[in-house]
Short mmCIF file of C-alpha atoms in Angstrom, two decimals:
data_model
loop_
_atom_site.label_atom_id
_atom_site.label_comp_id
_atom_site.label_asym_id
_atom_site.label_seq_id
_atom_site.Cartn_x
_atom_site.Cartn_y
_atom_site.Cartn_z
CA MET A 4 26.06 0.84 29.42
CA ASN A 5 27.92 1.97 25.79
CA ILE A 6 30.54 4.99 27.02
CA MET A 7 29.63 6.51 23.44
CA SER A 8 26.41 7.25 24.79
CA LEU A 9 27.89 9.17 26.99
CA ILE A 10 30.81 11.00 25.51
CA ASN A 11 28.02 12.13 22.82
CA ALA A 12 25.83 13.86 25.58
CA LEU A 13 29.01 15.60 27.34
CA PRO A 14 29.54 18.51 25.60
CA GLY A 15 24.54 19.14 25.53
CA ALA A 16 25.46 18.75 29.67
CA ALA A 17 28.31 21.58 29.46
CA ALA A 18 26.42 23.97 27.43
CA GLN A 19 23.06 23.08 30.44
CA GLY A 20 25.87 24.17 33.18
CA LEU A 21 27.14 27.30 31.59
CA ILE A 22 23.29 27.93 30.72
CA TRP A 23 22.32 27.72 34.63
CA GLY A 24 26.28 28.54 35.74
CA ILE A 25 24.61 32.70 34.89
CA MET A 26 22.02 31.65 37.60
CA ALA A 27 24.39 30.19 39.76
CA ILE A 28 26.58 33.31 39.83
CA GLY A 29 23.15 35.49 40.51
CA VAL A 30 22.77 33.07 43.94
CA TYR A 31 26.63 33.64 44.48
CA ILE A 32 25.69 37.76 45.18
CA THR A 33 22.91 37.25 47.41
CA PHE A 34 23.95 34.15 49.49
CA ARG A 35 28.39 34.64 49.41
CA ILE A 36 27.98 38.66 49.51
CA LEU A 37 25.03 39.61 50.83
CA ASP A 38 24.61 36.53 52.68
CA ILE A 39 21.72 36.15 52.12
CA ALA A 40 19.34 33.06 50.99
CA ASP A 41 17.14 34.07 48.59
CA LEU A 42 14.53 31.11 47.50
CA THR A 43 13.09 34.09 44.79
CA VAL A 44 15.71 32.43 41.89
CA ASP A 45 12.37 29.89 41.85
CA GLY A 46 9.97 32.35 40.50
CA SER A 47 12.46 34.68 38.98
CA LEU A 48 14.21 32.12 36.55
CA CYS A 49 10.53 31.10 34.98
CA THR A 50 9.84 34.37 34.68
CA GLY A 51 12.88 34.95 32.60
CA GLY A 52 11.88 32.25 30.65
CA ALA A 53 8.81 33.11 30.36
CA VAL A 54 9.37 36.83 29.52
CA CYS A 55 12.04 35.90 27.09
CA ILE A 56 9.46 33.42 24.78
CA MET A 57 6.74 35.59 24.61
CA MET A 58 8.41 38.18 23.53
CA LEU A 59 9.49 35.86 21.16
CA LEU A 60 6.08 34.48 19.56
CA SER A 61 5.22 38.08 19.55
CA GLY A 62 7.45 39.17 17.17
CA HIS A 63 10.10 40.38 19.23
CA SER A 64 14.07 39.96 18.06
CA VAL A 65 15.73 37.89 20.60
CA GLY A 66 17.36 40.30 22.24
CA VAL A 67 14.82 42.23 22.81
CA ALA A 68 12.82 39.40 24.39
CA ILE A 69 16.89 39.10 26.64
CA ILE A 70 16.36 42.84 28.12
CA ALA A 71 12.98 42.14 28.33
CA ALA A 72 13.64 39.16 30.64
CA ILE A 73 16.65 40.71 32.47
CA LEU A 74 14.51 44.67 33.46
CA VAL A 75 11.86 42.29 34.89
CA GLY A 76 13.98 39.61 36.59
CA MET A 77 15.65 42.31 38.37
CA ILE A 78 11.08 43.69 38.87
CA THR A 79 11.10 40.28 40.87
CA GLY A 80 14.01 40.94 42.95
CA LEU A 81 12.79 44.34 43.70
CA VAL A 82 10.36 42.84 45.63
CA THR A 83 12.00 40.56 47.51
CA GLY A 84 13.87 43.45 48.31
CA ILE A 85 11.55 44.91 49.42
CA PHE A 86 9.64 43.16 51.65
CA HIS A 87 12.25 42.18 53.25
CA THR A 88 13.50 46.11 53.99
CA PHE A 89 11.20 48.39 54.31
CA MET A 90 8.15 45.91 55.58
CA GLY A 91 10.84 44.40 57.49
CA ILE A 92 10.47 40.50 56.67
CA PRO A 93 12.45 38.27 57.23
CA ALA A 94 14.61 37.70 53.62
CA ILE A 95 14.60 33.49 53.46
CA LEU A 96 10.53 33.97 54.00
CA ALA A 97 9.66 37.67 51.80
CA GLY A 98 11.43 34.68 49.07
CA ILE A 99 8.96 32.15 49.85
CA LEU A 100 6.70 35.67 49.89
CA SER A 101 7.58 36.64 45.78
CA GLN A 102 8.72 32.80 44.93
CA LEU A 103 4.20 32.12 45.05
CA SER A 104 3.04 35.14 44.03
CA LEU A 105 6.01 34.35 41.22
CA TYR A 106 3.92 31.11 40.24
CA SER A 107 0.84 33.33 38.94
CA VAL A 108 2.36 35.85 37.44
CA ASN A 109 4.65 33.39 35.12
CA LEU A 110 1.11 31.21 34.16
CA LYS A 111 -0.22 34.99 33.42
CA ILE A 112 2.61 35.35 30.89
CA LEU A 113 2.50 32.39 29.57
CA GLY A 114 -1.06 32.21 29.57
CA LYS A 115 -0.70 28.06 29.94
CA ALA A 116 1.25 26.39 32.04
CA ASN A 117 4.14 26.22 28.88
CA GLN A 118 4.79 27.36 25.69
CA ALA A 119 6.90 26.50 23.21
CA ILE A 120 8.83 27.83 20.21
CA ASN A 121 10.68 26.30 17.08
CA VAL A 122 14.42 27.62 16.63
CA ASP A 123 13.36 27.26 12.29
CA LYS A 124 11.17 29.21 12.92
CA TYR A 125 12.67 31.56 15.03
CA SER A 126 16.71 33.16 14.82
CA LEU A 127 17.23 32.07 18.70
CA LEU A 128 20.67 33.18 20.18
CA VAL A 129 21.53 29.28 22.12
CA SER A 130 19.62 25.84 21.48
CA LEU A 131 19.97 22.17 22.24
CA ARG A 132 21.09 22.12 17.87
CA TYR A 133 23.17 24.12 18.05
CA ILE A 134 25.77 22.59 19.61
CA LYS A 135 26.87 19.70 17.31
CA ASN A 136 27.63 20.15 13.23
CA VAL A 137 27.69 24.51 13.37
CA ALA A 138 30.07 27.49 12.78
CA PHE A 139 31.69 27.56 16.57
CA TYR A 140 30.52 31.05 16.47
CA LYS A 141 27.16 29.52 16.42
CA ASN A 142 27.49 26.89 19.22
CA THR A 143 26.07 26.50 22.58
CA LEU A 144 28.81 26.68 24.28
CA PHE A 145 31.04 29.32 22.62
CA ILE A 146 27.50 31.61 23.23
CA VAL A 147 27.52 31.25 26.42
CA ALA A 148 30.62 30.85 28.11
CA ILE A 149 31.14 35.12 26.06
CA ILE A 150 28.00 35.72 28.27
CA ILE A 151 29.02 34.54 31.27
CA LEU A 152 32.83 36.46 31.16
CA VAL A 153 31.32 39.72 29.77
CA VAL A 154 28.94 39.37 32.93
CA VAL A 155 31.72 38.36 35.37
CA ALA A 156 33.23 40.90 33.54
CA VAL A 157 31.11 43.86 34.27
CA LEU A 158 30.31 42.46 38.39
CA TYR A 159 34.59 42.66 38.33
CA TRP A 160 34.07 46.44 37.66
CA PHE A 161 30.70 46.83 39.57
CA PHE A 162 31.98 45.50 43.11
CA GLY A 163 34.81 47.76 42.23
CA THR A 164 33.10 51.23 42.27
CA GLU A 165 31.53 52.56 45.60
CA ILE A 166 28.61 51.48 45.46
CA GLY A 167 29.44 47.88 45.35
CA CYS A 168 32.24 48.58 48.13
CA ALA A 169 29.24 49.41 50.10
CA LEU A 170 26.75 46.36 48.70
CA ARG A 171 29.33 44.19 50.12
CA ALA A 172 30.46 45.73 53.31
CA THR A 173 26.98 45.34 53.86
CA GLY A 174 27.03 41.11 53.55
CA CYS A 175 29.67 41.48 54.66
CA ASN A 176 29.28 43.74 58.65
CA GLY A 177 25.83 45.30 58.01
CA ASN A 178 26.04 47.46 61.44
CA MET A 179 29.80 48.43 60.84
CA SER A 180 27.99 49.19 57.38
CA ARG A 181 25.59 51.85 58.65
CA ALA A 182 27.64 52.61 61.45
CA GLN A 183 29.63 53.82 58.19
CA GLY A 184 27.02 56.11 56.64
CA ILE A 185 26.17 53.56 53.91
CA ASN A 186 21.94 52.79 53.06
CA THR A 187 22.54 49.44 54.04
CA ASN A 188 18.37 49.00 52.91
CA PHE A 189 19.60 49.95 49.17
CA SER A 190 22.46 47.89 48.92
CA LYS A 191 19.99 44.68 49.84
CA VAL A 192 17.62 46.08 46.98
CA LEU A 193 19.21 46.44 44.84
CA GLY A 194 21.64 43.13 44.85
CA LEU A 195 18.76 41.34 45.22
CA MET A 196 17.81 43.01 41.75
CA ILE A 197 21.05 42.60 40.05
CA SER A 198 20.64 38.29 41.37
CA ASN A 199 17.65 37.55 40.27
CA GLY A 200 18.11 39.85 37.01
CA LEU A 201 20.90 37.61 36.52
CA VAL A 202 18.69 34.73 36.39
CA ALA A 203 16.44 35.64 34.59
CA LEU A 204 18.92 35.89 32.17
CA SER A 205 19.42 32.17 32.48
CA GLY A 206 16.17 31.44 32.38
CA ALA A 207 15.91 32.76 28.90
CA LEU A 208 18.84 31.28 27.69
CA LEU A 209 17.37 28.31 29.28
CA THR A 210 14.17 28.95 27.39
CA GLN A 211 16.12 29.30 24.61
CA TYR A 212 18.01 26.35 24.86
CA GLN A 213 15.88 23.43 25.98
CA GLY A 214 12.70 25.64 23.53
CA PHE A 215 9.86 25.61 25.85
CA ALA A 216 9.02 27.40 29.01
CA ASP A 217 7.27 24.94 31.70
CA ILE A 218 5.10 26.94 34.84
CA ASN A 219 7.75 24.28 36.68
CA MET A 220 10.71 24.88 35.21
CA GLY A 221 12.08 26.50 38.05
CA ARG A 222 11.58 23.97 40.96
CA GLY A 223 14.32 23.54 42.22
CA ALA A 224 16.60 26.11 40.99
CA ILE A 225 18.32 27.39 44.65
CA VAL A 226 19.60 24.31 44.97
CA ILE A 227 21.23 23.68 41.69
CA GLY A 228 22.86 27.67 42.15
CA LEU A 229 23.83 26.30 45.49
CA ALA A 230 25.62 23.49 44.41
CA ALA A 231 27.14 25.40 41.50
CA VAL A 232 28.28 27.67 44.16
CA ILE A 233 29.25 24.95 46.89
CA ILE A 234 31.50 22.63 44.10
CA GLY A 235 32.88 25.67 42.43
CA GLU A 236 34.17 26.31 46.22
CA ALA A 237 35.06 23.40 46.68
CA VAL A 238 37.06 22.70 43.81
CA PHE A 239 38.77 25.16 42.78
CA GLY A 240 38.60 27.58 45.89
CA LYS A 241 42.36 27.35 47.53
CA ILE A 242 42.90 27.97 43.11
CA PHE A 243 41.44 30.61 42.85
CA ARG A 244 41.32 33.65 44.95
CA ASN A 245 40.95 36.55 42.46
CA PHE A 246 36.59 37.65 42.68
CA ALA A 247 36.42 37.21 39.29
CA LEU A 248 37.84 34.42 39.73
CA ARG A 249 35.40 32.48 41.79
CA LEU A 250 32.50 33.65 39.53
CA ILE A 251 34.06 31.54 37.37
CA ALA A 252 34.43 28.55 39.68
CA VAL A 253 31.10 29.15 40.22
CA ALA A 254 30.11 28.56 36.33
CA PHE A 255 32.88 25.67 36.58
CA GLY A 256 31.24 24.51 39.89
CA SER A 257 27.56 24.66 37.66
CA ILE A 258 29.22 22.59 35.21
CA ILE A 259 30.81 19.83 37.01
CA TYR A 260 27.15 19.78 39.02
CA TYR A 261 25.34 18.85 35.25
CA LEU A 262 28.59 16.09 34.39
CA VAL A 263 27.62 14.45 37.84
CA LEU A 264 24.05 14.57 36.92
CA GLN A 265 24.33 12.86 33.40
CA PHE A 266 26.91 9.78 34.68
CA ILE A 267 24.06 9.58 37.52
CA ILE A 268 21.28 9.02 34.49
CA TRP A 269 24.05 7.67 33.14
CA LEU A 270 24.43 5.17 35.19
CA GLY A 271 20.90 3.89 35.03
CA VAL A 272 19.66 5.91 37.88
CA ASP A 273 15.73 6.16 38.06
CA THR A 274 15.64 9.77 37.57
CA ASP A 275 12.83 10.36 39.46
CA LEU A 276 15.46 10.36 42.76
CA LEU A 277 17.60 13.38 40.71
CA LYS A 278 16.31 15.66 43.31
CA MET A 279 16.94 14.08 46.29
CA LEU A 280 20.67 12.67 44.81
CA SER A 281 20.86 17.02 43.59
CA ALA A 282 20.31 17.86 47.24
CA LEU A 283 22.40 15.16 49.71
CA LEU A 284 25.66 16.24 46.94
CA VAL A 285 24.59 19.24 48.23
CA ALA A 286 23.98 18.66 51.79
CA ILE A 287 27.26 17.10 51.68
CA PHE A 288 29.74 20.06 50.01
CA LEU A 289 28.06 21.80 52.86
CA ALA A 290 29.33 19.35 55.37
CA VAL A 291 32.77 18.98 54.02
CA PRO A 292 33.78 22.51 55.43
CA TYR A 293 32.31 21.46 58.81
CA TRP A 294 33.82 18.49 59.24
CA LYS A 295 37.43 19.51 58.27
CA ARG A 296 37.59 22.43 60.80
CA LYS A 297 36.13 19.10 63.47
CA TYR A 298 38.53 16.62 62.48
CA THR A 299 41.62 19.55 61.99
CA LYS A 300 40.28 21.08 65.12
CA GLY A 301 40.03 17.56 67.46
CA SER A 302 43.88 16.61 66.15
CA VAL A 303 44.74 19.84 67.26
CA LYS A 304 43.31 19.09 70.55
CA LYS A 305 44.69 14.97 71.10
CA GLY A 306 48.01 16.38 69.70
CA GLY A 307 48.36 18.91 72.50
CA ALA A 308 47.20 16.32 74.80
CA ASN A 309 50.53 14.52 73.81
#
């Protein structure tokens, strides 16, 4: 195994990790703030990519294409929110229904199973070819890092507003929030819209980065998002206490996840097993806090008995 091949692959893995980090921040909003496991992301990621690529192929600018992708992504969150709040469907099932519906929607948007775009013919914001031998202001790592900082700054401001605080309160204690006059259904729908808007933004950037949109590109996205959230909290949880820093930690978690995957690929592990390995990685990081509590509790009991 050539160590240089691994080193050469690391910038690309880091760039992909940053792009997926935006999606992971969206997952953090529903999973940690709203306390909802939203499975819509497996569909809305592809929706963002599909809308972006079709807008670009239709002659629109990359800025318009990305904005359109974000807005359509927010609509997917709105649909899930309506399923959950207005129709009374449990959140996890509402996400599954939206995800299932989005497969057909995405197929209609794309017109076929996949669409490709050439960076030589279209002006793209990010690309795999913008990793090396380009000016720093065109480098994908630099551009996506700036986008993440802007996203984190906007979210930090938003969650400090009255509406943002209401959203956070809804996730902490829905009954108490309702008793204080907060419209928890509105907060849930808004949270799902923001989350899936970010996921769609990630999908739009991912499509440009890899040069194509595929109907299955979002499959397993929730696992990657959860992995980034859990890894970010496990590695940086004791260091990053501030809300904005926690969001950045999630993006770092996504980078670590992709660097680990790149290392596994470099070791020669069968790529067909990557999804299973991803699931096991998430399971282990989810289990670590439980093991810590169990071990600490056991030690305290043992010490007390003595």
